[in-house]
mmCIF file of C-alpha atoms in Angstrom:
data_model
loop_
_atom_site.group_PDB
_atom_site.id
_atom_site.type_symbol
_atom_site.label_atom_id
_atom_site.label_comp_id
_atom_site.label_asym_id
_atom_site.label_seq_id
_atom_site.Cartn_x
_atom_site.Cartn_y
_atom_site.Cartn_z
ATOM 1 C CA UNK A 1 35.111 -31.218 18.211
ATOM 2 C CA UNK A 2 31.345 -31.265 16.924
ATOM 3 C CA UNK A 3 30.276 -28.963 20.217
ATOM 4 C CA UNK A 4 33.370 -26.314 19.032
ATOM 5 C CA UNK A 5 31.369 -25.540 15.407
ATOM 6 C CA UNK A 6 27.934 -25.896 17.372
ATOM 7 C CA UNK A 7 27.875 -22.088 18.299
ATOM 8 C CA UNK A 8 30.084 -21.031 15.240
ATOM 9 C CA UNK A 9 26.950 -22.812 13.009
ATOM 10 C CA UNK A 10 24.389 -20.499 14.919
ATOM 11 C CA UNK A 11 25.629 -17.638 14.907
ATOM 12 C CA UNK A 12 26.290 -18.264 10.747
ATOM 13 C CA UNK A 13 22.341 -18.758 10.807
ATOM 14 C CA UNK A 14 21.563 -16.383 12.665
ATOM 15 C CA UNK A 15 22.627 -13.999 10.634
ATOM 16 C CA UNK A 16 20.689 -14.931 7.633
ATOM 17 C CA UNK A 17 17.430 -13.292 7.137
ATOM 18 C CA UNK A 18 14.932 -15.514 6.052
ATOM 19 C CA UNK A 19 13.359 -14.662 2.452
ATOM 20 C CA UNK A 20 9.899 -13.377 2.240
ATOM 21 C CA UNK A 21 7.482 -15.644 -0.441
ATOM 22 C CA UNK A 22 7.501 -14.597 -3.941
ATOM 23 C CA UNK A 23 3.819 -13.822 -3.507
ATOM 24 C CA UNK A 24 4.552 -11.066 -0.843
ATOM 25 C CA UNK A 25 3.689 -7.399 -1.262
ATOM 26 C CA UNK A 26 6.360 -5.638 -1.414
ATOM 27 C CA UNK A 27 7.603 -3.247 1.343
ATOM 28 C CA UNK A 28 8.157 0.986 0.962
ATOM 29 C CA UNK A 29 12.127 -0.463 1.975
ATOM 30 C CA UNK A 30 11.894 -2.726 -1.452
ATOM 31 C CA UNK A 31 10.617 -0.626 -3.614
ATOM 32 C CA UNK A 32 12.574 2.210 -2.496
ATOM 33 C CA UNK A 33 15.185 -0.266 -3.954
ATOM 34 C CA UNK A 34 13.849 -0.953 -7.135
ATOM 35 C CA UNK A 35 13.415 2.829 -8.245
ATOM 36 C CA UNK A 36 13.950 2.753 -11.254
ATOM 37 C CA UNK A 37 15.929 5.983 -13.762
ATOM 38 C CA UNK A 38 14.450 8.117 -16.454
ATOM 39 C CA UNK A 39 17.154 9.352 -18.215
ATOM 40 C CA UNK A 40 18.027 12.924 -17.450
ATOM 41 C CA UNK A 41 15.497 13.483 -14.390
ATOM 42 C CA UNK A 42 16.340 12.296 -10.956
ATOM 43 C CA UNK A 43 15.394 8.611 -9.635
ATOM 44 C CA UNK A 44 11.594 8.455 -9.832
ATOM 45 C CA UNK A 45 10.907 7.318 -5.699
ATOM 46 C CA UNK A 46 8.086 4.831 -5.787
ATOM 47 C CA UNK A 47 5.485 5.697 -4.002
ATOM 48 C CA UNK A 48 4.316 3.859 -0.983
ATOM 49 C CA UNK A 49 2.758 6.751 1.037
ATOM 50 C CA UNK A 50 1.167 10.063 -0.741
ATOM 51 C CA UNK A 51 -1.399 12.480 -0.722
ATOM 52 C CA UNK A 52 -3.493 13.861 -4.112
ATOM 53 C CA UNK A 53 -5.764 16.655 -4.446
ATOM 54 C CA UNK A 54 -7.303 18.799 -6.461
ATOM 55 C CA UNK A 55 -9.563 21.771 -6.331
ATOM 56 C CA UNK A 56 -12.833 22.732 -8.792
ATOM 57 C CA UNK A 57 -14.257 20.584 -6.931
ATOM 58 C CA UNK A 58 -12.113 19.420 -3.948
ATOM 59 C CA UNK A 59 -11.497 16.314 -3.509
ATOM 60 C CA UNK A 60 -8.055 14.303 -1.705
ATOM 61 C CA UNK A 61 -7.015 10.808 -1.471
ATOM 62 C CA UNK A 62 -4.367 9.518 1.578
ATOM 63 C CA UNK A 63 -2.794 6.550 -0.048
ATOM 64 C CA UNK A 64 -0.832 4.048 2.011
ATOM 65 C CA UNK A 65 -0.052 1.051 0.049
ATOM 66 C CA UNK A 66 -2.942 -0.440 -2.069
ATOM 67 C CA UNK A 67 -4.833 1.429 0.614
ATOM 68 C CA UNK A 68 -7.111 4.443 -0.058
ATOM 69 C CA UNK A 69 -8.816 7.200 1.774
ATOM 70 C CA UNK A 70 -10.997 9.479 -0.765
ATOM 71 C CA UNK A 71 -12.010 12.579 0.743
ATOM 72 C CA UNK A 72 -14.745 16.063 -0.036
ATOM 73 C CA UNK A 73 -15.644 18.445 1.750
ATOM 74 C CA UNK A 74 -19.035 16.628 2.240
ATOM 75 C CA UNK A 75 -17.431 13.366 4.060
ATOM 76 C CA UNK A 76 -14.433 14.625 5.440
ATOM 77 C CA UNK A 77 -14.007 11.320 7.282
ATOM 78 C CA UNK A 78 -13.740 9.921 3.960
ATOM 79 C CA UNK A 79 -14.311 6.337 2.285
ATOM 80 C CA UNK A 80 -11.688 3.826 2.850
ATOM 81 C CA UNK A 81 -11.260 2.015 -0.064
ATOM 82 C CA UNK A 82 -8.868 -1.003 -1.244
ATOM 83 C CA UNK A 83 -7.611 -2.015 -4.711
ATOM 84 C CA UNK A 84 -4.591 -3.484 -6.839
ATOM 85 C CA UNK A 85 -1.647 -1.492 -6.944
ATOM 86 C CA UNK A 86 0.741 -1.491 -9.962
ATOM 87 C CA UNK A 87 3.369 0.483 -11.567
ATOM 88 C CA UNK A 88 3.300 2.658 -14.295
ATOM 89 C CA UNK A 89 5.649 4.315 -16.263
ATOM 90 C CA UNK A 90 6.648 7.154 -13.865
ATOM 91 C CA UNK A 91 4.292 6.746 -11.308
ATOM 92 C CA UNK A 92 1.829 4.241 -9.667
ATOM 93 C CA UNK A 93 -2.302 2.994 -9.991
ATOM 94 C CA UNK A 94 -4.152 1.655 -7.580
ATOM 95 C CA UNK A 95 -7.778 0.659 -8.535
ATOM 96 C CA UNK A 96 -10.470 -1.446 -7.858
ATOM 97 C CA UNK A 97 -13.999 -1.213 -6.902
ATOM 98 C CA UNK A 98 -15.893 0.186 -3.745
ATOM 99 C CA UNK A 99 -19.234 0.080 -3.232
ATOM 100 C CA UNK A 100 -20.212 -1.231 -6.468
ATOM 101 C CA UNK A 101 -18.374 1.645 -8.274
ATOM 102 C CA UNK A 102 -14.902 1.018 -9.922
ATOM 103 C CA UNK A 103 -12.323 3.348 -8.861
ATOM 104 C CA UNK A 104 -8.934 4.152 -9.996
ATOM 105 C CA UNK A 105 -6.442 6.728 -8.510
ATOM 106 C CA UNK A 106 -3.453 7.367 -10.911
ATOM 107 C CA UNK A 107 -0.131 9.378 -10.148
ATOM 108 C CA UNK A 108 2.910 10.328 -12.121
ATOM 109 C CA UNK A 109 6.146 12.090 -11.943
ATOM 110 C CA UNK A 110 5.442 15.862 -13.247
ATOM 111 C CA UNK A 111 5.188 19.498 -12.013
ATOM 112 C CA UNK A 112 1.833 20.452 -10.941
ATOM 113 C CA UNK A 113 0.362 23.568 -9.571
ATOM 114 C CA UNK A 114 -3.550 23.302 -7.566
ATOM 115 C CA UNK A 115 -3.992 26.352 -9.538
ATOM 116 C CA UNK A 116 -5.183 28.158 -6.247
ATOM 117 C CA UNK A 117 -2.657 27.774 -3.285
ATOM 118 C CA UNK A 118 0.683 28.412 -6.122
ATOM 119 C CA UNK A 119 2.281 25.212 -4.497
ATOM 120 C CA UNK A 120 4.269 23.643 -6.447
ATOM 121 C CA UNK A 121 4.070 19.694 -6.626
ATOM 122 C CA UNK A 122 5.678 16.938 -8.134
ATOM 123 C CA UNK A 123 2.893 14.852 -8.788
ATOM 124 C CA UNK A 124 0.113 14.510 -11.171
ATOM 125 C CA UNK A 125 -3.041 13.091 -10.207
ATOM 126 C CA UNK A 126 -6.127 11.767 -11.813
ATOM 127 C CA UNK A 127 -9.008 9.840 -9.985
ATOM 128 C CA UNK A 128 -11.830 8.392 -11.454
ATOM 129 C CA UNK A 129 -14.308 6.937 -8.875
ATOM 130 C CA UNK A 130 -17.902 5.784 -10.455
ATOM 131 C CA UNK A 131 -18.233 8.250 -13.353
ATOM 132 C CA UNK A 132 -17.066 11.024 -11.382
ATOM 133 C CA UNK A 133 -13.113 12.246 -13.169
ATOM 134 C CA UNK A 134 -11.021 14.322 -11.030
ATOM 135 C CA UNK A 135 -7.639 15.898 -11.762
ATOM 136 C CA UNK A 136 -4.894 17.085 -9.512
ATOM 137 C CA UNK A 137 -1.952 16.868 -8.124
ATOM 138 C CA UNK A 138 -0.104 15.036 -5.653
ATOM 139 C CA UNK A 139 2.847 14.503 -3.210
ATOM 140 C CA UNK A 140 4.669 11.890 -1.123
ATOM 141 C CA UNK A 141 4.565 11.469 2.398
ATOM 142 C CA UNK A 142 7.144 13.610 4.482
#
């Protein structure tokens, strides 16, 4: 009789996933689950994966995760740079420091326009790396 429930107790624990630690960072899939609602706009989608720019003078950071990739026109290969990543109200930071510089890249929920290209985005941007300030605007990966 055991051997009969042997395969029917498998298969039950098979098909429980085991739990990731507390301590884990979180995945786009569980965030994307935690969205949260601002009453009367559309579910704010965390972001996981985005792009912010800005013109006057041009600047861009590729952002995957806590992850960051600041970019000019003078290092197009860009700094890779790696920080704490929190929510905000409406948005995400990620900052740390790099290089002996702090850094912090900063994007909310909002209509923006470059102000050259007439795109419209749905991100606002600021980054502050050293004592340089930038402004911009942003979007999430497609």
């Amino acid at each position: 009789m055991k051997r009969a429930f042997a395969p029917l107790f498998l298969l039950l624990a098979a098909c429980s996933a085991p739990q990731p630690p507390a301590d884990a960072v979180p995945t786009a899939h569980a965030e994307a689950a935690a969205a949260k609602r601002v009453p009367g706009q559309q579910a704010v989608e965390p972001l996981w994966i985005f792009r912010a720019t800005g013109t006057e003078p041009f600047w861009g950071v590729n952002a995957v995760g806590a992850t960051l990739t600041y970019t000019t026109p003078d290092d197009p290969e860009g700094q890779v740079m790696r920080g704490e990543r929190r929510r905000i109200e409406n948005g995400v930071e990620i900052a740390g420091t790099h290089a002996g510089k702090p850094f912090a890249l900063t994007v909310v929920a909002g209509d923006c326009n470059d102000g050259m290209s007439d795109n419209a985005y749905e991100l606002v941007s600021t980054f502050r790396y050293g004592d340089l300030d930038y402004k911009g605007c942003g979007e999430a990966a497609k």
